[in-house]
Amino acid sequence: MIQMCLWGNATDLSLLTHLAPSDIEHLQAVGKGAQQARAAFILKDDQEAVWEYIKTLVGPGGRCDFVLDNAGFELFTDFVFADFLVTYTPYFSKIVFHPKLFPWFVSDVTPADFETTIVSLLSTTFFPEISTRSPESAAHLEKMVKRWQSHLEQGTFILSTNINKIDDQKVDGAELCKFWTGPWPYWNMKERSSQLWGWLHTSDLVIFKGDLNYRKLTGDVKWPVSTRFATSLGPLAGSFPLLSLRTNKADVAVDIPQEVADDLDARGEKWRVSGKYALVSFEPRS
Ligand SMILES: O=P(O)(O)OC[C@H]1O[C@](O)(CO)[C@@H](O)[C@@H]1O
């Protein structure tokens, strides 16, 4: 499930302009075989570590926050993972989705994208005639998306712009959201947006999706590749349990053995920017 959500970030239409719809379907395959084949492209893999941590969460009320990246297929995979966490595991009972108030890099999820995704997926005219889906898979999709709808109605899923109270104090959810599209790296969250930091500080897991969020987490700095992820997070490290799921589309990359990077460079792989390689980076609360 973690890998499925990770590779959702690889469907970046700005990088894939040369692909046919069938190539894109192949890229979006999430079956066991496809996952195994792609595991070799994960250069930093904390899946076991984060799952071990999740299994320590006991009792009701666990909250997971998703700091979203792209609308479209990636958001679909975020919903699937979020639904899995609340429906099929005992560890979480609430998911908060953090959109951006405007797109930073073209297709970032805005509140309007979030709302229309569910409506579109339930619409009978949304999928093109040439779609290869069977009536059976269409029925499964409808059942799943209706469950997402009821999670939203019951407050199991919440969009962060709708948060109106933290610790009995009134807050404006849209104000909380402004930090994501400010000019600062996420290093400065505590002093620039203390309410947002306070909200995430009480989360049981904060998942940052995608390349943009990774760049802002690490300050977009030219770190030596072997730099520890915790170091690159600066003062944010340890503030809350943090999982970054990112396919590499920009130069910054940390916590990779130097020899692995050297080998990829020697083979002429554009591993930092092609979107073919990925990082799963977990940093626990300190
Ligand atoms: O949508 P994501 O995963 O945040 O990717 C954004 C990245 O895509 C690009 O726009 C193109 O690769 C980069 O400049 C940027 O860092």
Short mmCIF file of C-alpha atoms and ligand atoms in Angstrom, two decimals:
data_model
loop_
_atom_site.label_atom_id
_atom_site.label_comp_id
_atom_site.label_asym_id
_atom_site.label_seq_id
_atom_site.Cartn_x
_atom_site.Cartn_y
_atom_site.Cartn_z
CA MET A 1 0.00 0.00 0.00
CA ILE A 2 2.89 2.38 0.81
CA GLN A 3 4.47 1.61 -2.58
CA MET A 4 1.14 2.05 -4.37
CA CYS A 5 0.82 5.51 -2.82
CA LEU A 6 4.49 6.30 -3.57
CA TRP A 7 4.26 5.47 -7.28
CA GLY A 8 1.09 7.53 -7.56
CA ASN A 9 3.56 10.43 -7.49
CA ALA A 10 5.25 9.13 -10.67
CA THR A 11 2.20 9.95 -12.78
CA ASP A 12 3.39 13.44 -13.59
CA LEU A 13 2.01 14.51 -16.93
CA SER A 14 4.62 17.26 -17.27
CA LEU A 15 7.31 14.53 -17.44
CA LEU A 16 5.30 12.08 -19.54
CA THR A 17 4.21 14.08 -22.56
CA HIS A 18 5.61 11.44 -24.96
CA LEU A 19 3.64 8.51 -23.48
CA ALA A 20 0.57 6.88 -25.02
CA PRO A 21 -2.47 6.18 -22.76
CA SER A 22 -1.45 2.47 -22.71
CA ASP A 23 2.06 3.41 -21.44
CA ILE A 24 0.47 5.46 -18.69
CA GLU A 25 -1.81 2.56 -17.72
CA HIS A 26 1.33 0.41 -17.45
CA LEU A 27 3.02 3.02 -15.26
CA GLN A 28 -0.03 3.10 -13.01
CA ALA A 29 -0.13 -0.69 -12.55
CA VAL A 30 -0.08 -1.44 -8.83
CA GLY A 31 -0.32 -5.26 -8.80
CA LYS A 32 2.16 -7.36 -6.84
CA GLY A 33 4.37 -8.12 -9.89
CA ALA A 34 4.59 -4.46 -10.90
CA GLN A 35 5.44 -3.49 -7.31
CA GLN A 36 8.21 -6.08 -7.06
CA ALA A 37 9.72 -4.98 -10.36
CA ARG A 38 9.82 -1.37 -9.23
CA ALA A 39 11.12 -1.96 -5.71
CA ALA A 40 14.70 -1.86 -7.06
CA PHE A 41 14.18 1.79 -7.97
CA ILE A 42 13.56 2.84 -4.36
CA LEU A 43 16.95 4.21 -3.34
CA LYS A 44 16.03 4.86 0.30
CA ASP A 45 13.46 2.48 1.68
CA ASP A 46 12.00 3.03 5.16
CA GLN A 47 8.79 1.06 4.51
CA GLU A 48 9.58 -1.52 7.19
CA ALA A 49 10.56 1.15 9.72
CA VAL A 50 7.36 3.16 9.26
CA TRP A 51 5.17 0.05 9.35
CA GLU A 52 6.87 -1.10 12.58
CA TYR A 53 6.14 2.35 14.03
CA ILE A 54 2.48 2.29 12.86
CA LYS A 55 1.99 -1.06 14.59
CA THR A 56 2.91 0.56 17.93
CA LEU A 57 -0.13 2.87 17.73
CA VAL A 58 -2.66 1.50 20.15
CA GLY A 59 -6.12 2.59 21.15
CA PRO A 60 -8.70 4.53 19.16
CA GLY A 61 -8.24 8.03 17.81
CA GLY A 62 -5.02 7.72 15.83
CA ARG A 63 -4.71 10.56 13.34
CA CYS A 64 -2.81 10.61 10.07
CA ASP A 65 -2.21 13.85 8.14
CA PHE A 66 -1.56 13.81 4.39
CA VAL A 67 0.24 16.83 2.95
CA LEU A 68 -1.02 16.42 -0.59
CA ASP A 69 0.80 16.88 -3.88
CA ASN A 70 -0.85 16.36 -7.28
CA ALA A 71 -4.54 16.15 -8.17
CA GLY A 72 -5.63 13.38 -10.56
CA PHE A 73 -4.18 9.89 -10.28
CA GLU A 74 -1.88 10.70 -7.34
CA LEU A 75 -4.78 12.01 -5.24
CA PHE A 76 -6.70 8.86 -6.13
CA THR A 77 -3.85 6.74 -4.69
CA ASP A 78 -3.81 8.96 -1.56
CA PHE A 79 -7.51 8.29 -1.02
CA VAL A 80 -6.94 4.55 -1.48
CA PHE A 81 -4.14 4.53 1.10
CA ALA A 82 -6.07 6.71 3.54
CA ASP A 83 -9.13 4.46 3.20
CA PHE A 84 -6.94 1.41 3.79
CA LEU A 85 -5.56 2.94 7.01
CA VAL A 86 -8.95 3.71 8.54
CA THR A 87 -11.01 0.82 7.12
CA TYR A 88 -8.61 -2.10 7.18
CA THR A 89 -6.18 -1.34 10.03
CA PRO A 90 -6.92 -0.65 13.71
CA TYR A 91 -4.26 2.08 13.92
CA PHE A 92 -6.02 5.21 12.59
CA SER A 93 -9.53 6.59 12.89
CA LYS A 94 -9.06 10.00 11.32
CA ILE A 95 -7.31 11.32 8.22
CA VAL A 96 -6.70 15.01 7.59
CA PHE A 97 -5.87 16.04 4.02
CA HIS A 98 -3.86 19.24 3.55
CA PRO A 99 -4.36 20.85 0.12
CA LYS A 100 -2.67 24.00 -1.22
CA LEU A 101 -4.68 27.19 -1.65
CA PHE A 102 -3.27 27.56 -5.16
CA PRO A 103 -1.14 25.26 -7.33
CA TRP A 104 2.60 25.74 -6.71
CA PHE A 105 3.74 23.48 -9.58
CA VAL A 106 0.74 23.29 -11.94
CA SER A 107 -1.32 20.40 -10.57
CA ASP A 108 -1.11 20.59 -6.76
CA VAL A 109 -4.38 19.61 -5.08
CA THR A 110 -6.56 22.63 -4.23
CA PRO A 111 -9.76 22.39 -2.15
CA ALA A 112 -11.81 22.44 -5.38
CA ASP A 113 -9.81 19.49 -6.83
CA PHE A 114 -10.38 17.57 -3.63
CA GLU A 115 -14.16 18.04 -3.75
CA THR A 116 -14.52 17.31 -7.48
CA THR A 117 -12.43 14.11 -7.40
CA ILE A 118 -15.14 12.17 -5.59
CA VAL A 119 -17.93 13.66 -7.69
CA SER A 120 -16.03 12.80 -10.91
CA LEU A 121 -15.26 9.24 -9.85
CA LEU A 122 -18.97 8.64 -9.18
CA SER A 123 -20.10 10.24 -12.43
CA THR A 124 -21.33 7.87 -15.15
CA THR A 125 -19.84 10.07 -17.87
CA PHE A 126 -16.37 10.65 -16.34
CA PHE A 127 -14.53 7.67 -17.84
CA PRO A 128 -13.95 7.72 -21.62
CA GLU A 129 -15.67 5.16 -23.86
CA ILE A 130 -12.29 3.53 -24.65
CA SER A 131 -11.68 2.78 -20.96
CA THR A 132 -10.61 -0.84 -20.44
CA ARG A 133 -12.35 -1.23 -17.08
CA SER A 134 -14.82 -4.08 -16.64
CA PRO A 135 -18.34 -3.72 -15.16
CA GLU A 136 -17.01 -5.61 -12.13
CA SER A 137 -14.17 -3.15 -11.51
CA ALA A 138 -16.58 -0.24 -12.08
CA ALA A 139 -18.81 -1.68 -9.32
CA HIS A 140 -15.81 -2.07 -6.97
CA LEU A 141 -14.77 1.52 -7.66
CA GLU A 142 -18.27 2.82 -6.94
CA LYS A 143 -18.45 0.92 -3.65
CA MET A 144 -15.03 2.23 -2.57
CA VAL A 145 -15.67 5.86 -3.55
CA LYS A 146 -19.05 5.82 -1.78
CA ARG A 147 -17.17 4.67 1.34
CA TRP A 148 -14.82 7.66 0.95
CA GLN A 149 -17.90 9.88 0.71
CA SER A 150 -19.27 8.49 3.96
CA HIS A 151 -15.82 8.92 5.62
CA LEU A 152 -16.09 12.61 4.68
CA GLU A 153 -19.68 12.89 5.94
CA GLN A 154 -18.76 11.28 9.25
CA GLY A 155 -15.60 13.35 9.77
CA THR A 156 -13.27 10.34 9.41
CA PHE A 157 -11.78 12.17 6.40
CA ILE A 158 -11.36 15.93 6.81
CA LEU A 159 -9.99 18.59 4.51
CA SER A 160 -7.68 20.80 6.58
CA THR A 161 -9.30 24.01 5.31
CA ASN A 162 -12.38 22.88 7.29
CA ILE A 163 -10.52 22.64 10.62
CA ASN A 164 -12.12 25.23 12.89
CA LYS A 165 -10.82 24.36 16.33
CA ILE A 166 -7.51 23.26 17.84
CA ASP A 167 -7.48 22.42 21.55
CA ASP A 168 -10.81 24.24 22.00
CA GLN A 169 -9.39 27.37 20.38
CA LYS A 170 -11.06 28.69 17.24
CA VAL A 171 -8.88 28.57 14.11
CA ASP A 172 -9.28 29.40 10.46
CA GLY A 173 -8.40 26.29 8.42
CA ALA A 174 -7.57 28.34 5.32
CA GLU A 175 -5.07 30.39 7.34
CA LEU A 176 -3.38 27.14 8.47
CA CYS A 177 -3.03 26.16 4.85
CA LYS A 178 -1.27 29.33 3.72
CA PHE A 179 2.12 28.13 4.95
CA TRP A 180 2.32 25.47 2.22
CA THR A 181 2.49 28.10 -0.50
CA GLY A 182 4.69 30.56 1.39
CA PRO A 183 8.34 31.17 0.44
CA TRP A 184 9.89 29.33 3.40
CA PRO A 185 11.33 25.85 3.62
CA TYR A 186 9.41 23.63 6.02
CA TRP A 187 12.36 24.07 8.42
CA ASN A 188 10.67 27.35 9.44
CA MET A 189 7.22 25.92 10.15
CA LYS A 190 7.33 26.39 13.91
CA GLU A 191 8.13 30.09 13.87
CA ARG A 192 6.20 30.97 10.69
CA SER A 193 3.02 28.99 11.38
CA SER A 194 2.93 27.92 14.98
CA GLN A 195 -0.71 26.75 14.76
CA LEU A 196 0.05 24.45 11.83
CA TRP A 197 3.13 23.13 13.62
CA GLY A 198 1.00 22.62 16.77
CA TRP A 199 -1.63 20.72 14.78
CA LEU A 200 0.92 18.41 13.15
CA HIS A 201 2.78 18.01 16.45
CA THR A 202 -0.26 16.11 17.77
CA SER A 203 -0.52 13.86 14.70
CA ASP A 204 0.38 10.18 14.83
CA LEU A 205 1.83 10.26 11.32
CA VAL A 206 2.33 13.06 8.80
CA ILE A 207 2.77 11.89 5.20
CA PHE A 208 4.36 14.36 2.79
CA LYS A 209 3.67 13.42 -0.81
CA GLY A 210 5.82 14.19 -3.80
CA ASP A 211 8.80 16.09 -5.05
CA LEU A 212 7.77 19.64 -4.18
CA ASN A 213 7.10 18.78 -0.53
CA TYR A 214 10.44 16.90 -0.39
CA ARG A 215 12.27 19.94 -1.74
CA LYS A 216 10.67 22.16 0.88
CA LEU A 217 11.34 19.63 3.66
CA THR A 218 15.05 19.48 2.82
CA GLY A 219 15.42 23.20 2.08
CA ASP A 220 16.16 22.41 -1.61
CA VAL A 221 19.82 22.39 -0.67
CA LYS A 222 22.69 20.74 -2.55
CA TRP A 223 23.29 18.21 0.24
CA PRO A 224 25.92 15.48 -0.14
CA VAL A 225 23.80 12.40 -0.97
CA SER A 226 24.86 10.53 2.15
CA THR A 227 23.48 13.29 4.44
CA ARG A 228 21.04 11.85 7.01
CA PHE A 229 17.39 12.63 6.30
CA ALA A 230 17.07 14.03 9.86
CA THR A 231 19.89 16.52 9.19
CA SER A 232 18.25 17.74 5.99
CA LEU A 233 14.97 18.40 7.88
CA GLY A 234 16.73 20.97 10.09
CA PRO A 235 14.68 22.11 13.10
CA LEU A 236 11.58 20.26 11.84
CA ALA A 237 13.22 16.87 12.53
CA GLY A 238 11.52 15.05 15.40
CA SER A 239 8.54 17.48 15.60
CA PHE A 240 6.16 14.67 14.57
CA PRO A 241 6.44 11.23 12.95
CA LEU A 242 7.17 12.17 9.34
CA LEU A 243 6.99 10.00 6.23
CA SER A 244 7.99 11.39 2.84
CA LEU A 245 6.91 9.46 -0.30
CA ARG A 246 8.67 11.00 -3.27
CA THR A 247 9.66 10.07 -6.81
CA ASN A 248 12.80 11.99 -7.79
CA LYS A 249 12.13 14.89 -10.14
CA ALA A 250 14.63 17.49 -8.89
CA ASP A 251 18.29 17.46 -7.83
CA VAL A 252 18.06 17.37 -4.05
CA ALA A 253 18.34 13.83 -2.61
CA VAL A 254 19.64 12.58 0.75
CA ASP A 255 20.22 9.42 2.77
CA ILE A 256 21.49 7.39 -0.19
CA PRO A 257 24.82 5.53 0.03
CA GLN A 258 27.47 7.47 -1.89
CA GLU A 259 28.48 4.36 -3.84
CA VAL A 260 24.90 3.80 -5.05
CA ALA A 261 24.74 7.38 -6.35
CA ASP A 262 28.20 7.08 -7.93
CA ASP A 263 27.20 3.87 -9.70
CA LEU A 264 24.00 5.43 -11.11
CA ASP A 265 25.96 8.50 -12.25
CA ALA A 266 28.59 6.30 -13.91
CA ARG A 267 25.83 4.50 -15.83
CA GLY A 268 24.45 7.83 -17.02
CA GLU A 269 21.14 7.35 -15.18
CA LYS A 270 19.22 10.60 -14.69
CA TRP A 271 18.19 9.22 -11.30
CA ARG A 272 17.75 12.58 -9.62
CA VAL A 273 15.24 14.02 -12.10
CA SER A 274 13.67 11.36 -14.32
CA GLY A 275 10.83 10.38 -11.97
CA LYS A 276 11.88 6.72 -12.35
CA TYR A 277 13.61 6.47 -8.95
CA ALA A 278 12.09 7.10 -5.56
CA LEU A 279 12.72 7.67 -1.85
CA VAL A 280 10.66 6.48 1.11
CA SER A 281 12.02 8.44 4.08
CA PHE A 282 10.75 8.12 7.65
CA GLU A 283 11.80 10.19 10.65
CA PRO A 284 10.15 9.42 14.01
CA ARG A 285 9.11 11.92 16.66
CA SER A 286 11.97 12.65 19.03
O1 LIG B 1 4.47 17.15 -8.52
P1 LIG B 1 5.70 16.93 -7.72
O2 LIG B 1 5.99 15.49 -7.45
O3 LIG B 1 5.72 17.76 -6.48
O4 LIG B 1 6.86 17.39 -8.66
C1 LIG B 1 7.20 18.72 -8.88
C2 LIG B 1 8.46 18.71 -9.66
O5 LIG B 1 8.16 18.55 -11.02
C3 LIG B 1 8.86 19.55 -11.79
O6 LIG B 1 7.95 20.59 -12.02
C4 LIG B 1 9.34 18.98 -13.07
O7 LIG B 1 10.12 17.90 -12.88
C5 LIG B 1 9.98 20.02 -10.84
O8 LIG B 1 10.45 21.30 -11.14
C6 LIG B 1 9.29 19.95 -9.51
O9 LIG B 1 10.19 19.84 -8.44
#
